[in-house]
């Protein structure tokens, strides 16, 4: 979702009042007009809330034990299954240190020796991307990775996946993928999707699994991180089983 002028005006009211009023006649708001050099504005507070939510749910496994950057497709590798994953807002690396790795571990346990992972690059995963409906540069990188996977590994099956803003990025990327590549995409798995309920184009919509927990207001389209948004690691095994049945 691209947040409407009304939603952004409420969310960023203190910033808007302190600056010349932006033109909000167009429902697609220019986020640059809301930015501020202050570190204490509402957007910065929202970004801090995402960070705090992530840190409060850190597992007993040290962050050093989690590989938050995966570039196996770029490293010219191929395998039966290629997972292209977009991390959530404020997460580390290019696949994050929570939901993505938990999903990968569960999938590799079901499909040992058959899976490689590629994170989405050129994607800052910042609060402005989330408020704008997902990073455009990240979506372009994900779509380019699909093209690369299809060319480099023509017999592989592709899985698209993302958490939080990463789910937004996945929706956007799907609109950039050539229809000729749709059959290459075996599954799409989303966690905490702000665009929950939005259909994917064409046959891509036939194999989509979305995990949205009760009480997760992000899934309801509201920019309010709650504790429910911090437990999608627990859905890794079910997500992996969904993918394994299709690859």
mmCIF file of C-alpha atoms in Angstrom:
data_model
loop_
_atom_site.group_PDB
_atom_site.id
_atom_site.type_symbol
_atom_site.label_atom_id
_atom_site.label_comp_id
_atom_site.label_asym_id
_atom_site.label_seq_id
_atom_site.Cartn_x
_atom_site.Cartn_y
_atom_site.Cartn_z
ATOM 1 C CA UNK A 1 0.000 0.000 0.000
ATOM 2 C CA UNK A 2 1.105 3.562 -0.748
ATOM 3 C CA UNK A 3 -0.162 5.453 2.246
ATOM 4 C CA UNK A 4 -2.747 8.072 1.366
ATOM 5 C CA UNK A 5 -2.234 11.762 1.955
ATOM 6 C CA UNK A 6 -4.616 11.585 4.917
ATOM 7 C CA UNK A 7 -2.736 8.763 6.628
ATOM 8 C CA UNK A 8 0.662 10.350 6.076
ATOM 9 C CA UNK A 9 -0.596 13.737 7.217
ATOM 10 C CA UNK A 10 -1.721 12.248 10.549
ATOM 11 C CA UNK A 11 1.410 10.142 10.958
ATOM 12 C CA UNK A 12 3.761 12.988 10.154
ATOM 13 C CA UNK A 13 1.682 15.868 11.530
ATOM 14 C CA UNK A 14 4.386 17.402 13.752
ATOM 15 C CA UNK A 15 6.783 17.496 10.810
ATOM 16 C CA UNK A 16 4.179 18.883 8.452
ATOM 17 C CA UNK A 17 3.247 21.667 10.860
ATOM 18 C CA UNK A 18 6.862 22.703 11.187
ATOM 19 C CA UNK A 19 7.406 22.947 7.439
ATOM 20 C CA UNK A 20 5.648 24.586 4.476
ATOM 21 C CA UNK A 21 2.527 22.569 3.820
ATOM 22 C CA UNK A 22 3.038 20.061 0.977
ATOM 23 C CA UNK A 23 0.583 19.605 -1.844
ATOM 24 C CA UNK A 24 -1.620 16.666 -0.821
ATOM 25 C CA UNK A 25 -4.163 16.958 -3.602
ATOM 26 C CA UNK A 26 -2.604 13.944 -5.289
ATOM 27 C CA UNK A 27 -3.311 10.694 -3.378
ATOM 28 C CA UNK A 28 0.233 9.507 -4.133
ATOM 29 C CA UNK A 29 2.259 11.666 -1.790
ATOM 30 C CA UNK A 30 5.787 12.826 -2.609
ATOM 31 C CA UNK A 31 7.563 11.522 0.485
ATOM 32 C CA UNK A 32 10.491 13.873 -0.067
ATOM 33 C CA UNK A 33 8.216 16.766 0.895
ATOM 34 C CA UNK A 34 7.751 15.235 4.352
ATOM 35 C CA UNK A 35 11.387 14.511 5.144
ATOM 36 C CA UNK A 36 13.141 16.412 7.882
ATOM 37 C CA UNK A 37 16.683 16.718 9.093
ATOM 38 C CA UNK A 38 15.485 16.200 12.659
ATOM 39 C CA UNK A 39 16.110 12.839 14.259
ATOM 40 C CA UNK A 40 12.977 13.085 16.373
ATOM 41 C CA UNK A 41 10.183 13.262 13.793
ATOM 42 C CA UNK A 42 7.291 10.799 13.559
ATOM 43 C CA UNK A 43 8.890 8.826 10.718
ATOM 44 C CA UNK A 44 12.070 8.398 12.737
ATOM 45 C CA UNK A 45 9.983 7.295 15.708
ATOM 46 C CA UNK A 46 8.237 4.723 13.518
ATOM 47 C CA UNK A 47 11.568 3.442 12.238
ATOM 48 C CA UNK A 48 12.784 3.162 15.845
ATOM 49 C CA UNK A 49 9.646 1.181 16.677
ATOM 50 C CA UNK A 50 10.515 -1.325 13.931
ATOM 51 C CA UNK A 51 14.059 -1.614 15.265
ATOM 52 C CA UNK A 52 12.893 -2.068 18.843
ATOM 53 C CA UNK A 53 10.361 -4.693 17.820
ATOM 54 C CA UNK A 54 13.062 -6.641 16.009
ATOM 55 C CA UNK A 55 15.536 -6.431 18.888
ATOM 56 C CA UNK A 56 12.914 -7.404 21.469
ATOM 57 C CA UNK A 57 12.285 -10.635 19.590
ATOM 58 C CA UNK A 58 15.942 -11.568 19.069
ATOM 59 C CA UNK A 59 16.507 -15.277 19.515
ATOM 60 C CA UNK A 60 18.900 -16.950 21.886
ATOM 61 C CA UNK A 61 21.181 -17.590 18.910
ATOM 62 C CA UNK A 62 23.698 -14.773 18.642
ATOM 63 C CA UNK A 63 23.422 -12.464 15.639
ATOM 64 C CA UNK A 64 26.917 -13.580 14.630
ATOM 65 C CA UNK A 65 25.549 -17.084 14.033
ATOM 66 C CA UNK A 66 22.976 -15.826 11.509
ATOM 67 C CA UNK A 67 24.052 -15.121 7.933
ATOM 68 C CA UNK A 68 22.169 -11.952 7.014
ATOM 69 C CA UNK A 69 23.593 -11.582 3.497
ATOM 70 C CA UNK A 70 23.099 -14.224 0.806
ATOM 71 C CA UNK A 71 24.216 -13.725 -2.807
ATOM 72 C CA UNK A 72 24.447 -17.259 -4.145
ATOM 73 C CA UNK A 73 22.807 -16.477 -7.483
ATOM 74 C CA UNK A 74 25.165 -13.536 -8.036
ATOM 75 C CA UNK A 75 28.032 -15.881 -7.176
ATOM 76 C CA UNK A 76 27.019 -17.884 -10.288
ATOM 77 C CA UNK A 77 25.586 -20.820 -8.382
ATOM 78 C CA UNK A 78 22.559 -22.837 -9.439
ATOM 79 C CA UNK A 79 20.404 -25.461 -7.799
ATOM 80 C CA UNK A 80 16.962 -26.991 -8.131
ATOM 81 C CA UNK A 81 15.338 -24.242 -6.036
ATOM 82 C CA UNK A 82 16.292 -20.557 -5.947
ATOM 83 C CA UNK A 83 14.745 -18.449 -3.189
ATOM 84 C CA UNK A 84 14.819 -14.689 -3.810
ATOM 85 C CA UNK A 85 14.055 -12.933 -0.532
ATOM 86 C CA UNK A 86 13.448 -9.294 0.492
ATOM 87 C CA UNK A 87 14.028 -8.423 4.164
ATOM 88 C CA UNK A 88 11.860 -6.233 6.358
ATOM 89 C CA UNK A 89 12.330 -2.592 7.296
ATOM 90 C CA UNK A 90 15.549 -1.955 9.298
ATOM 91 C CA UNK A 91 16.724 -5.584 8.996
ATOM 92 C CA UNK A 92 20.395 -6.359 8.455
ATOM 93 C CA UNK A 93 22.201 -7.524 5.311
ATOM 94 C CA UNK A 94 20.034 -8.394 2.315
ATOM 95 C CA UNK A 95 17.933 -11.206 3.847
ATOM 96 C CA UNK A 96 17.726 -10.012 7.447
ATOM 97 C CA UNK A 97 18.542 -11.884 10.621
ATOM 98 C CA UNK A 98 15.131 -13.264 11.586
ATOM 99 C CA UNK A 99 12.290 -14.364 9.340
ATOM 100 C CA UNK A 100 14.371 -15.037 6.231
ATOM 101 C CA UNK A 101 17.014 -17.270 7.824
ATOM 102 C CA UNK A 102 14.350 -19.180 9.798
ATOM 103 C CA UNK A 103 12.454 -19.868 6.569
ATOM 104 C CA UNK A 104 15.620 -20.889 4.709
ATOM 105 C CA UNK A 105 16.718 -23.278 7.449
ATOM 106 C CA UNK A 106 13.316 -24.967 7.470
ATOM 107 C CA UNK A 107 13.293 -25.294 3.675
ATOM 108 C CA UNK A 108 16.830 -26.688 3.506
ATOM 109 C CA UNK A 109 15.860 -29.264 6.159
ATOM 110 C CA UNK A 110 13.063 -30.454 3.867
ATOM 111 C CA UNK A 111 15.022 -30.137 0.618
ATOM 112 C CA UNK A 112 18.675 -30.741 1.523
ATOM 113 C CA UNK A 113 21.203 -29.960 -1.176
ATOM 114 C CA UNK A 114 18.597 -28.443 -3.481
ATOM 115 C CA UNK A 115 18.296 -24.797 -2.373
ATOM 116 C CA UNK A 116 20.249 -21.586 -2.916
ATOM 117 C CA UNK A 117 19.345 -18.150 -1.565
ATOM 118 C CA UNK A 118 19.585 -14.729 -3.145
ATOM 119 C CA UNK A 119 18.774 -11.602 -1.146
ATOM 120 C CA UNK A 120 17.427 -8.425 -2.703
ATOM 121 C CA UNK A 121 20.113 -5.778 -3.166
ATOM 122 C CA UNK A 122 19.921 -2.070 -3.995
ATOM 123 C CA UNK A 123 17.234 -1.963 -1.320
ATOM 124 C CA UNK A 124 17.757 0.234 1.758
ATOM 125 C CA UNK A 125 14.792 -1.235 3.687
ATOM 126 C CA UNK A 126 14.216 2.145 5.314
ATOM 127 C CA UNK A 127 11.036 3.673 6.669
ATOM 128 C CA UNK A 128 10.462 5.847 3.609
ATOM 129 C CA UNK A 129 10.349 2.809 1.365
ATOM 130 C CA UNK A 130 7.757 1.204 3.624
ATOM 131 C CA UNK A 131 5.596 4.338 3.754
ATOM 132 C CA UNK A 132 5.818 4.604 -0.035
ATOM 133 C CA UNK A 133 4.480 1.092 -0.554
ATOM 134 C CA UNK A 134 7.834 -0.663 -0.903
ATOM 135 C CA UNK A 135 11.222 0.238 -2.357
ATOM 136 C CA UNK A 136 11.147 0.724 -6.130
ATOM 137 C CA UNK A 137 14.862 -0.025 -6.453
ATOM 138 C CA UNK A 138 14.433 -3.199 -4.413
ATOM 139 C CA UNK A 139 11.531 -4.307 -6.601
ATOM 140 C CA UNK A 140 13.620 -3.739 -9.724
ATOM 141 C CA UNK A 141 16.486 -5.762 -8.239
ATOM 142 C CA UNK A 142 14.158 -8.642 -7.347
ATOM 143 C CA UNK A 143 12.675 -8.675 -10.847
ATOM 144 C CA UNK A 144 16.179 -8.604 -12.339
ATOM 145 C CA UNK A 145 17.141 -11.551 -10.120
ATOM 146 C CA UNK A 146 14.214 -13.533 -11.514
ATOM 147 C CA UNK A 147 15.457 -12.820 -15.031
ATOM 148 C CA UNK A 148 18.999 -13.787 -14.049
ATOM 149 C CA UNK A 149 17.842 -17.000 -12.389
ATOM 150 C CA UNK A 150 15.840 -18.016 -15.448
ATOM 151 C CA UNK A 151 18.797 -17.370 -17.756
ATOM 152 C CA UNK A 152 21.608 -18.689 -15.556
ATOM 153 C CA UNK A 153 19.714 -21.675 -14.171
ATOM 154 C CA UNK A 154 17.066 -22.557 -16.777
ATOM 155 C CA UNK A 155 15.850 -25.743 -15.050
ATOM 156 C CA UNK A 156 15.558 -24.229 -11.561
ATOM 157 C CA UNK A 157 12.313 -23.354 -9.838
ATOM 158 C CA UNK A 158 12.105 -19.859 -8.367
ATOM 159 C CA UNK A 159 10.526 -18.889 -5.044
ATOM 160 C CA UNK A 160 9.786 -15.236 -4.289
ATOM 161 C CA UNK A 161 9.499 -14.234 -0.659
ATOM 162 C CA UNK A 162 9.555 -11.214 1.602
ATOM 163 C CA UNK A 163 8.831 -10.017 5.106
ATOM 164 C CA UNK A 164 7.012 -6.755 5.935
ATOM 165 C CA UNK A 165 8.308 -4.120 3.485
ATOM 166 C CA UNK A 166 9.932 -7.055 1.711
ATOM 167 C CA UNK A 167 6.428 -8.321 0.961
ATOM 168 C CA UNK A 168 5.593 -4.926 -0.542
ATOM 169 C CA UNK A 169 8.738 -5.203 -2.649
ATOM 170 C CA UNK A 170 7.643 -8.658 -3.821
ATOM 171 C CA UNK A 171 4.261 -7.314 -4.950
ATOM 172 C CA UNK A 172 5.960 -4.514 -6.865
ATOM 173 C CA UNK A 173 8.549 -6.830 -8.397
ATOM 174 C CA UNK A 174 5.839 -9.159 -9.684
ATOM 175 C CA UNK A 175 4.499 -6.340 -11.860
ATOM 176 C CA UNK A 176 7.934 -6.000 -13.473
ATOM 177 C CA UNK A 177 8.407 -9.681 -14.321
ATOM 178 C CA UNK A 178 7.843 -10.744 -17.909
ATOM 179 C CA UNK A 179 4.795 -12.971 -18.338
ATOM 180 C CA UNK A 180 7.078 -15.438 -20.138
ATOM 181 C CA UNK A 181 8.825 -16.045 -16.795
ATOM 182 C CA UNK A 182 5.667 -16.723 -14.760
ATOM 183 C CA UNK A 183 5.976 -20.522 -15.178
ATOM 184 C CA UNK A 184 9.452 -20.359 -13.599
ATOM 185 C CA UNK A 185 7.999 -19.048 -10.324
ATOM 186 C CA UNK A 186 6.863 -22.072 -8.336
ATOM 187 C CA UNK A 187 5.718 -20.251 -5.200
ATOM 188 C CA UNK A 188 5.409 -16.863 -3.516
ATOM 189 C CA UNK A 189 5.556 -16.746 0.289
ATOM 190 C CA UNK A 190 4.913 -13.555 2.244
ATOM 191 C CA UNK A 191 5.189 -12.744 5.945
ATOM 192 C CA UNK A 192 3.496 -9.772 7.619
ATOM 193 C CA UNK A 193 2.339 -8.362 4.281
ATOM 194 C CA UNK A 194 1.167 -4.699 4.316
ATOM 195 C CA UNK A 195 -0.550 -5.445 0.988
ATOM 196 C CA UNK A 196 -2.334 -8.479 2.399
ATOM 197 C CA UNK A 197 -5.162 -9.453 0.062
ATOM 198 C CA UNK A 198 -3.745 -7.791 -3.064
ATOM 199 C CA UNK A 199 -3.614 -10.242 -5.951
ATOM 200 C CA UNK A 200 -0.490 -10.989 -7.959
ATOM 201 C CA UNK A 201 -0.656 -10.685 -11.738
ATOM 202 C CA UNK A 202 -1.791 -13.599 -13.856
ATOM 203 C CA UNK A 203 -0.744 -17.132 -13.012
ATOM 204 C CA UNK A 204 1.650 -15.882 -10.304
ATOM 205 C CA UNK A 205 -1.396 -15.642 -8.048
ATOM 206 C CA UNK A 206 -1.991 -19.402 -8.217
ATOM 207 C CA UNK A 207 0.730 -20.328 -5.719
ATOM 208 C CA UNK A 208 0.789 -17.631 -3.058
ATOM 209 C CA UNK A 209 0.906 -18.211 0.697
ATOM 210 C CA UNK A 210 0.614 -15.250 3.040
ATOM 211 C CA UNK A 211 1.242 -15.378 6.780
ATOM 212 C CA UNK A 212 -0.516 -12.592 8.674
ATOM 213 C CA UNK A 213 -0.912 -13.058 12.409
ATOM 214 C CA UNK A 214 -3.891 -11.972 14.468
ATOM 215 C CA UNK A 215 -3.247 -8.519 15.846
ATOM 216 C CA UNK A 216 -0.657 -7.567 13.231
ATOM 217 C CA UNK A 217 -1.858 -4.110 12.215
ATOM 218 C CA UNK A 218 0.795 -3.909 9.499
ATOM 219 C CA UNK A 219 -1.220 -6.586 7.670
ATOM 220 C CA UNK A 220 -4.281 -4.366 8.039
ATOM 221 C CA UNK A 221 -2.502 -1.571 6.195
ATOM 222 C CA UNK A 222 -1.771 0.486 9.308
ATOM 223 C CA UNK A 223 1.772 1.756 10.031
ATOM 224 C CA UNK A 224 1.664 0.489 13.614
ATOM 225 C CA UNK A 225 4.188 -2.218 14.557
ATOM 226 C CA UNK A 226 2.773 -4.544 17.224
ATOM 227 C CA UNK A 227 4.219 -7.595 18.915
ATOM 228 C CA UNK A 228 2.298 -9.810 16.475
ATOM 229 C CA UNK A 229 4.579 -8.504 13.695
ATOM 230 C CA UNK A 230 7.637 -9.953 15.421
ATOM 231 C CA UNK A 231 6.854 -13.677 15.454
ATOM 232 C CA UNK A 232 6.964 -14.764 11.817
ATOM 233 C CA UNK A 233 10.080 -16.854 12.403
ATOM 234 C CA UNK A 234 7.627 -19.331 13.931
ATOM 235 C CA UNK A 235 5.938 -19.710 10.537
ATOM 236 C CA UNK A 236 9.150 -20.832 8.828
ATOM 237 C CA UNK A 237 8.321 -24.572 8.948
ATOM 238 C CA UNK A 238 4.814 -24.129 7.499
ATOM 239 C CA UNK A 239 6.152 -21.797 4.809
ATOM 240 C CA UNK A 240 8.856 -24.316 3.955
ATOM 241 C CA UNK A 241 6.315 -27.140 3.693
ATOM 242 C CA UNK A 242 4.215 -25.024 1.331
ATOM 243 C CA UNK A 243 7.217 -24.447 -0.923
ATOM 244 C CA UNK A 244 8.468 -28.052 -0.728
ATOM 245 C CA UNK A 245 5.104 -29.267 -2.026
ATOM 246 C CA UNK A 246 5.601 -27.145 -5.148
ATOM 247 C CA UNK A 247 9.242 -27.725 -6.005
#
